[in-house]
Amino acid sequence: MAEPTYDPKDVGLHNLQPAPGSRKPRKRVGRGHGSGMGKTAGRGQDGYGSRSGAKDRQRFEGGQMPLHMRMRKLRGPHMKKSMPFEMFRTHTQGVNIQMLERRFESGADVTLDALKSAGLAKAKDVPVKILAKGSITKPLNVHAHKFSAAAKEAIEAAGGTCTIVE
């Protein structure tokens, strides 16, 4: 490492100064043609930015419709202008095994009609899926379009059967 070219004893507040060329005098605008910043003083010929009191705020685009206002609005699957998500949605109505436990007697046949009459699968033409929330102790013969793996295991562990309806 090179030795300093100054005597450390000579450095003090009395002789500190900025590096040469690091400080420039401020630009004096609007002081005649010869200054290079005369007449319109760097503000341009016309428009909002040339006025006194004009705020050059963030995202301002000179009066053009700003990008954040040009972007698509109304996001979400239920909005008309957004991407149609309906074709990707899986329509099933879930019925938990705890509801089967509450509403059906031991050894009962739980068919789609029985679910509808019990008020569990009300929607017409929508497949029924049996889900595993809760617990089941009664042996039931359950007929549905789909079963979750945990629900099927719980029903069969209680001595019931799971039948898939087409």
PDB file of C-alpha atoms in Angstrom:
ATOM      1  CA  MET A   1       0.000   0.000   0.000  1.00  0.00           C
ATOM      2  CA  ALA A   2       1.305   3.404  -0.930  1.00  0.00           C
ATOM      3  CA  GLU A   3       2.166   5.914   1.748  1.00  0.00           C
ATOM      4  CA  PRO A   4      -0.018   9.047   1.928  1.00  0.00           C
ATOM      5  CA  THR A   5       1.435  12.080   0.119  1.00  0.00           C
ATOM      6  CA  TYR A   6       0.334  14.428   2.884  1.00  0.00           C
ATOM      7  CA  ASP A   7       1.356  14.839   6.449  1.00  0.00           C
ATOM      8  CA  PRO A   8      -1.473  13.484   8.677  1.00  0.00           C
ATOM      9  CA  LYS A   9      -0.807  16.346  11.112  1.00  0.00           C
ATOM     10  CA  ASP A  10      -1.850  18.895   8.435  1.00  0.00           C
ATOM     11  CA  VAL A  11      -5.381  17.430   7.964  1.00  0.00           C
ATOM     12  CA  GLY A  12      -8.061  19.320   9.868  1.00  0.00           C
ATOM     13  CA  LEU A  13     -11.327  21.184   9.519  1.00  0.00           C
ATOM     14  CA  HIS A  14      -9.443  24.282   8.435  1.00  0.00           C
ATOM     15  CA  ASN A  15      -8.187  22.736   5.173  1.00  0.00           C
ATOM     16  CA  LEU A  16     -10.923  20.265   4.132  1.00  0.00           C
ATOM     17  CA  GLN A  17     -12.402  20.932   0.681  1.00  0.00           C
ATOM     18  CA  PRO A  18     -14.406  18.972  -1.915  1.00  0.00           C
ATOM     19  CA  ALA A  19     -12.608  17.147  -4.709  1.00  0.00           C
ATOM     20  CA  PRO A  20     -11.964  19.275  -7.797  1.00  0.00           C
ATOM     21  CA  GLY A  21     -14.906  19.165 -10.266  1.00  0.00           C
ATOM     22  CA  SER A  22     -17.344  17.607  -7.786  1.00  0.00           C
ATOM     23  CA  ARG A  23     -19.183  20.865  -7.092  1.00  0.00           C
ATOM     24  CA  LYS A  24     -20.750  22.898  -9.892  1.00  0.00           C
ATOM     25  CA  PRO A  25     -22.459  26.276  -9.709  1.00  0.00           C
ATOM     26  CA  ARG A  26     -26.219  26.106 -10.100  1.00  0.00           C
ATOM     27  CA  LYS A  27     -27.706  26.676 -13.549  1.00  0.00           C
ATOM     28  CA  ARG A  28     -29.321  30.106 -13.800  1.00  0.00           C
ATOM     29  CA  VAL A  29     -32.276  29.652 -16.147  1.00  0.00           C
ATOM     30  CA  GLY A  30     -34.186  32.377 -17.938  1.00  0.00           C
ATOM     31  CA  ARG A  31     -31.239  34.834 -18.119  1.00  0.00           C
ATOM     32  CA  GLY A  32     -31.110  35.581 -21.827  1.00  0.00           C
ATOM     33  CA  HIS A  33     -30.363  33.834 -25.119  1.00  0.00           C
ATOM     34  CA  GLY A  34     -26.615  33.733 -24.610  1.00  0.00           C
ATOM     35  CA  SER A  35     -26.880  31.594 -21.504  1.00  0.00           C
ATOM     36  CA  GLY A  36     -28.348  28.672 -23.463  1.00  0.00           C
ATOM     37  CA  MET A  37     -31.270  28.519 -21.056  1.00  0.00           C
ATOM     38  CA  GLY A  38     -33.061  31.707 -22.034  1.00  0.00           C
ATOM     39  CA  LYS A  39     -36.624  32.358 -23.241  1.00  0.00           C
ATOM     40  CA  THR A  40     -38.522  29.239 -22.121  1.00  0.00           C
ATOM     41  CA  ALA A  41     -35.871  28.359 -19.498  1.00  0.00           C
ATOM     42  CA  GLY A  42     -35.795  24.644 -20.325  1.00  0.00           C
ATOM     43  CA  ARG A  43     -39.537  24.178 -19.788  1.00  0.00           C
ATOM     44  CA  GLY A  44     -40.450  23.722 -23.442  1.00  0.00           C
ATOM     45  CA  GLN A  45     -42.799  25.748 -25.591  1.00  0.00           C
ATOM     46  CA  ASP A  46     -46.233  24.973 -24.174  1.00  0.00           C
ATOM     47  CA  GLY A  47     -48.259  22.596 -22.071  1.00  0.00           C
ATOM     48  CA  TYR A  48     -48.860  21.816 -18.434  1.00  0.00           C
ATOM     49  CA  GLY A  49     -45.166  21.542 -17.566  1.00  0.00           C
ATOM     50  CA  SER A  50     -44.423  25.067 -18.808  1.00  0.00           C
ATOM     51  CA  ARG A  51     -46.878  26.679 -16.380  1.00  0.00           C
ATOM     52  CA  SER A  52     -45.883  28.108 -13.047  1.00  0.00           C
ATOM     53  CA  GLY A  53     -46.782  25.813 -10.176  1.00  0.00           C
ATOM     54  CA  ALA A  54     -46.818  22.715 -12.410  1.00  0.00           C
ATOM     55  CA  LYS A  55     -46.067  19.594 -10.422  1.00  0.00           C
ATOM     56  CA  ASP A  56     -43.840  17.062 -12.155  1.00  0.00           C
ATOM     57  CA  ARG A  57     -45.312  14.239 -10.147  1.00  0.00           C
ATOM     58  CA  GLN A  58     -44.559  10.546 -10.293  1.00  0.00           C
ATOM     59  CA  ARG A  59     -46.274   8.614 -13.130  1.00  0.00           C
ATOM     60  CA  PHE A  60     -47.230  11.871 -14.905  1.00  0.00           C
ATOM     61  CA  GLU A  61     -47.071  11.363 -18.676  1.00  0.00           C
ATOM     62  CA  GLY A  62     -47.602  14.860 -19.999  1.00  0.00           C
ATOM     63  CA  GLY A  63     -51.385  14.648 -20.121  1.00  0.00           C
ATOM     64  CA  GLN A  64     -51.414  11.323 -21.957  1.00  0.00           C
ATOM     65  CA  MET A  65     -53.603   8.730 -20.250  1.00  0.00           C
ATOM     66  CA  PRO A  66     -51.240   7.230 -17.631  1.00  0.00           C
ATOM     67  CA  LEU A  67     -50.224   3.607 -17.825  1.00  0.00           C
ATOM     68  CA  HIS A  68     -51.929   2.637 -14.575  1.00  0.00           C
ATOM     69  CA  MET A  69     -55.210   4.005 -15.917  1.00  0.00           C
ATOM     70  CA  ARG A  70     -54.789   2.333 -19.321  1.00  0.00           C
ATOM     71  CA  MET A  71     -54.398  -1.105 -17.789  1.00  0.00           C
ATOM     72  CA  ARG A  72     -57.279  -3.565 -17.704  1.00  0.00           C
ATOM     73  CA  LYS A  73     -59.570  -3.213 -14.725  1.00  0.00           C
ATOM     74  CA  LEU A  74     -62.292  -5.403 -13.230  1.00  0.00           C
ATOM     75  CA  ARG A  75     -60.117  -8.422 -12.512  1.00  0.00           C
ATOM     76  CA  GLY A  76     -61.599 -11.681 -11.332  1.00  0.00           C
ATOM     77  CA  PRO A  77     -63.561 -14.580 -12.761  1.00  0.00           C
ATOM     78  CA  HIS A  78     -66.971 -12.929 -12.381  1.00  0.00           C
ATOM     79  CA  MET A  79     -66.132  -9.783 -14.357  1.00  0.00           C
ATOM     80  CA  LYS A  80     -67.167  -9.530 -17.998  1.00  0.00           C
ATOM     81  CA  LYS A  81     -63.967  -7.886 -19.241  1.00  0.00           C
ATOM     82  CA  SER A  82     -61.583 -10.343 -17.611  1.00  0.00           C
ATOM     83  CA  MET A  83     -60.371 -13.752 -18.730  1.00  0.00           C
ATOM     84  CA  PRO A  84     -63.153 -16.339 -18.637  1.00  0.00           C
ATOM     85  CA  PHE A  85     -62.244 -18.762 -15.854  1.00  0.00           C
ATOM     86  CA  GLU A  86     -65.563 -20.576 -15.900  1.00  0.00           C
ATOM     87  CA  MET A  87     -64.325 -23.232 -18.333  1.00  0.00           C
ATOM     88  CA  PHE A  88     -61.568 -24.240 -15.887  1.00  0.00           C
ATOM     89  CA  ARG A  89     -63.781 -24.465 -12.807  1.00  0.00           C
ATOM     90  CA  THR A  90     -64.710 -27.863 -11.426  1.00  0.00           C
ATOM     91  CA  HIS A  91     -68.319 -27.948 -10.298  1.00  0.00           C
ATOM     92  CA  THR A  92     -69.016 -30.282  -7.414  1.00  0.00           C
ATOM     93  CA  GLN A  93     -71.027 -29.913  -4.261  1.00  0.00           C
ATOM     94  CA  GLY A  94     -69.284 -31.204  -1.207  1.00  0.00           C
ATOM     95  CA  VAL A  95     -70.919 -33.168   1.593  1.00  0.00           C
ATOM     96  CA  ASN A  96     -68.878 -33.869   4.715  1.00  0.00           C
ATOM     97  CA  ILE A  97     -69.013 -37.189   6.540  1.00  0.00           C
ATOM     98  CA  GLN A  98     -69.939 -35.435   9.784  1.00  0.00           C
ATOM     99  CA  MET A  99     -73.213 -34.367   8.116  1.00  0.00           C
ATOM    100  CA  LEU A 100     -73.879 -37.982   7.080  1.00  0.00           C
ATOM    101  CA  GLU A 101     -73.248 -39.029  10.683  1.00  0.00           C
ATOM    102  CA  ARG A 102     -75.813 -36.513  11.967  1.00  0.00           C
ATOM    103  CA  ARG A 103     -78.590 -37.076   9.444  1.00  0.00           C
ATOM    104  CA  PHE A 104     -78.644 -40.792   8.652  1.00  0.00           C
ATOM    105  CA  GLU A 105     -79.321 -43.858  10.798  1.00  0.00           C
ATOM    106  CA  SER A 106     -76.886 -46.750  11.082  1.00  0.00           C
ATOM    107  CA  GLY A 107     -76.945 -49.054   8.021  1.00  0.00           C
ATOM    108  CA  ALA A 108     -78.897 -46.581   5.851  1.00  0.00           C
ATOM    109  CA  ASP A 109     -78.500 -46.308   2.085  1.00  0.00           C
ATOM    110  CA  VAL A 110     -77.278 -42.776   1.368  1.00  0.00           C
ATOM    111  CA  THR A 111     -78.323 -42.193  -2.262  1.00  0.00           C
ATOM    112  CA  LEU A 112     -78.399 -38.931  -4.196  1.00  0.00           C
ATOM    113  CA  ASP A 113     -82.159 -38.665  -3.587  1.00  0.00           C
ATOM    114  CA  ALA A 114     -81.649 -39.285   0.134  1.00  0.00           C
ATOM    115  CA  LEU A 115     -78.987 -36.553   0.233  1.00  0.00           C
ATOM    116  CA  LYS A 116     -81.342 -34.151  -1.519  1.00  0.00           C
ATOM    117  CA  SER A 117     -84.239 -34.912   0.831  1.00  0.00           C
ATOM    118  CA  ALA A 118     -81.893 -34.446   3.815  1.00  0.00           C
ATOM    119  CA  GLY A 119     -80.987 -30.991   2.438  1.00  0.00           C
ATOM    120  CA  LEU A 120     -77.329 -31.806   1.825  1.00  0.00           C
ATOM    121  CA  ALA A 121     -77.020 -31.900  -1.984  1.00  0.00           C
ATOM    122  CA  LYS A 122     -79.563 -29.351  -3.192  1.00  0.00           C
ATOM    123  CA  ALA A 123     -78.068 -28.273  -6.514  1.00  0.00           C
ATOM    124  CA  LYS A 124     -79.540 -30.058  -9.506  1.00  0.00           C
ATOM    125  CA  ASP A 125     -77.204 -31.662 -12.097  1.00  0.00           C
ATOM    126  CA  VAL A 126     -74.075 -30.897 -10.046  1.00  0.00           C
ATOM    127  CA  PRO A 127     -71.946 -33.902  -9.026  1.00  0.00           C
ATOM    128  CA  VAL A 128     -71.751 -34.751  -5.322  1.00  0.00           C
ATOM    129  CA  LYS A 129     -68.395 -35.330  -3.662  1.00  0.00           C
ATOM    130  CA  ILE A 130     -68.108 -36.817  -0.181  1.00  0.00           C
ATOM    131  CA  LEU A 131     -65.429 -35.041   1.885  1.00  0.00           C
ATOM    132  CA  ALA A 132     -63.664 -36.106   5.071  1.00  0.00           C
ATOM    133  CA  LYS A 133     -64.419 -33.274   7.510  1.00  0.00           C
ATOM    134  CA  GLY A 134     -65.466 -34.677  10.870  1.00  0.00           C
ATOM    135  CA  SER A 135     -65.731 -38.312  11.853  1.00  0.00           C
ATOM    136  CA  ILE A 136     -68.147 -41.164  11.213  1.00  0.00           C
ATOM    137  CA  THR A 137     -68.997 -44.128  13.450  1.00  0.00           C
ATOM    138  CA  LYS A 138     -72.110 -45.594  11.742  1.00  0.00           C
ATOM    139  CA  PRO A 139     -71.865 -48.067   8.859  1.00  0.00           C
ATOM    140  CA  LEU A 140     -73.489 -46.330   5.862  1.00  0.00           C
ATOM    141  CA  ASN A 141     -73.835 -47.379   2.223  1.00  0.00           C
ATOM    142  CA  VAL A 142     -72.945 -44.132   0.472  1.00  0.00           C
ATOM    143  CA  HIS A 143     -73.635 -43.526  -3.240  1.00  0.00           C
ATOM    144  CA  ALA A 144     -71.972 -40.413  -4.757  1.00  0.00           C
ATOM    145  CA  HIS A 145     -70.155 -39.196  -7.868  1.00  0.00           C
ATOM    146  CA  LYS A 146     -66.797 -38.757  -6.100  1.00  0.00           C
ATOM    147  CA  PHE A 147     -65.118 -39.491  -2.776  1.00  0.00           C
ATOM    148  CA  SER A 148     -62.017 -37.954  -1.279  1.00  0.00           C
ATOM    149  CA  ALA A 149     -59.444 -40.579  -0.303  1.00  0.00           C
ATOM    150  CA  ALA A 150     -59.732 -39.749   3.400  1.00  0.00           C
ATOM    151  CA  ALA A 151     -63.559 -39.859   3.305  1.00  0.00           C
ATOM    152  CA  LYS A 152     -63.566 -43.239   1.571  1.00  0.00           C
ATOM    153  CA  GLU A 153     -61.138 -44.602   4.140  1.00  0.00           C
ATOM    154  CA  ALA A 154     -63.232 -43.265   7.060  1.00  0.00           C
ATOM    155  CA  ILE A 155     -66.528 -44.684   5.709  1.00  0.00           C
ATOM    156  CA  GLU A 156     -64.993 -48.114   5.097  1.00  0.00           C
ATOM    157  CA  ALA A 157     -63.294 -48.076   8.521  1.00  0.00           C
ATOM    158  CA  ALA A 158     -66.742 -47.525  10.086  1.00  0.00           C
ATOM    159  CA  GLY A 159     -68.047 -50.614   8.262  1.00  0.00           C
ATOM    160  CA  GLY A 160     -69.791 -48.825   5.390  1.00  0.00           C
ATOM    161  CA  THR A 161     -69.428 -48.984   1.624  1.00  0.00           C
ATOM    162  CA  CYS A 162     -68.621 -46.361  -1.013  1.00  0.00           C
ATOM    163  CA  THR A 163     -70.306 -46.684  -4.416  1.00  0.00           C
ATOM    164  CA  ILE A 164     -69.426 -44.344  -7.287  1.00  0.00           C
ATOM    165  CA  VAL A 165     -72.451 -43.211  -9.312  1.00  0.00           C
ATOM    166  CA  GLU A 166     -71.950 -42.390 -13.003  1.00  0.00           C
TER     167      GLU A 166
END
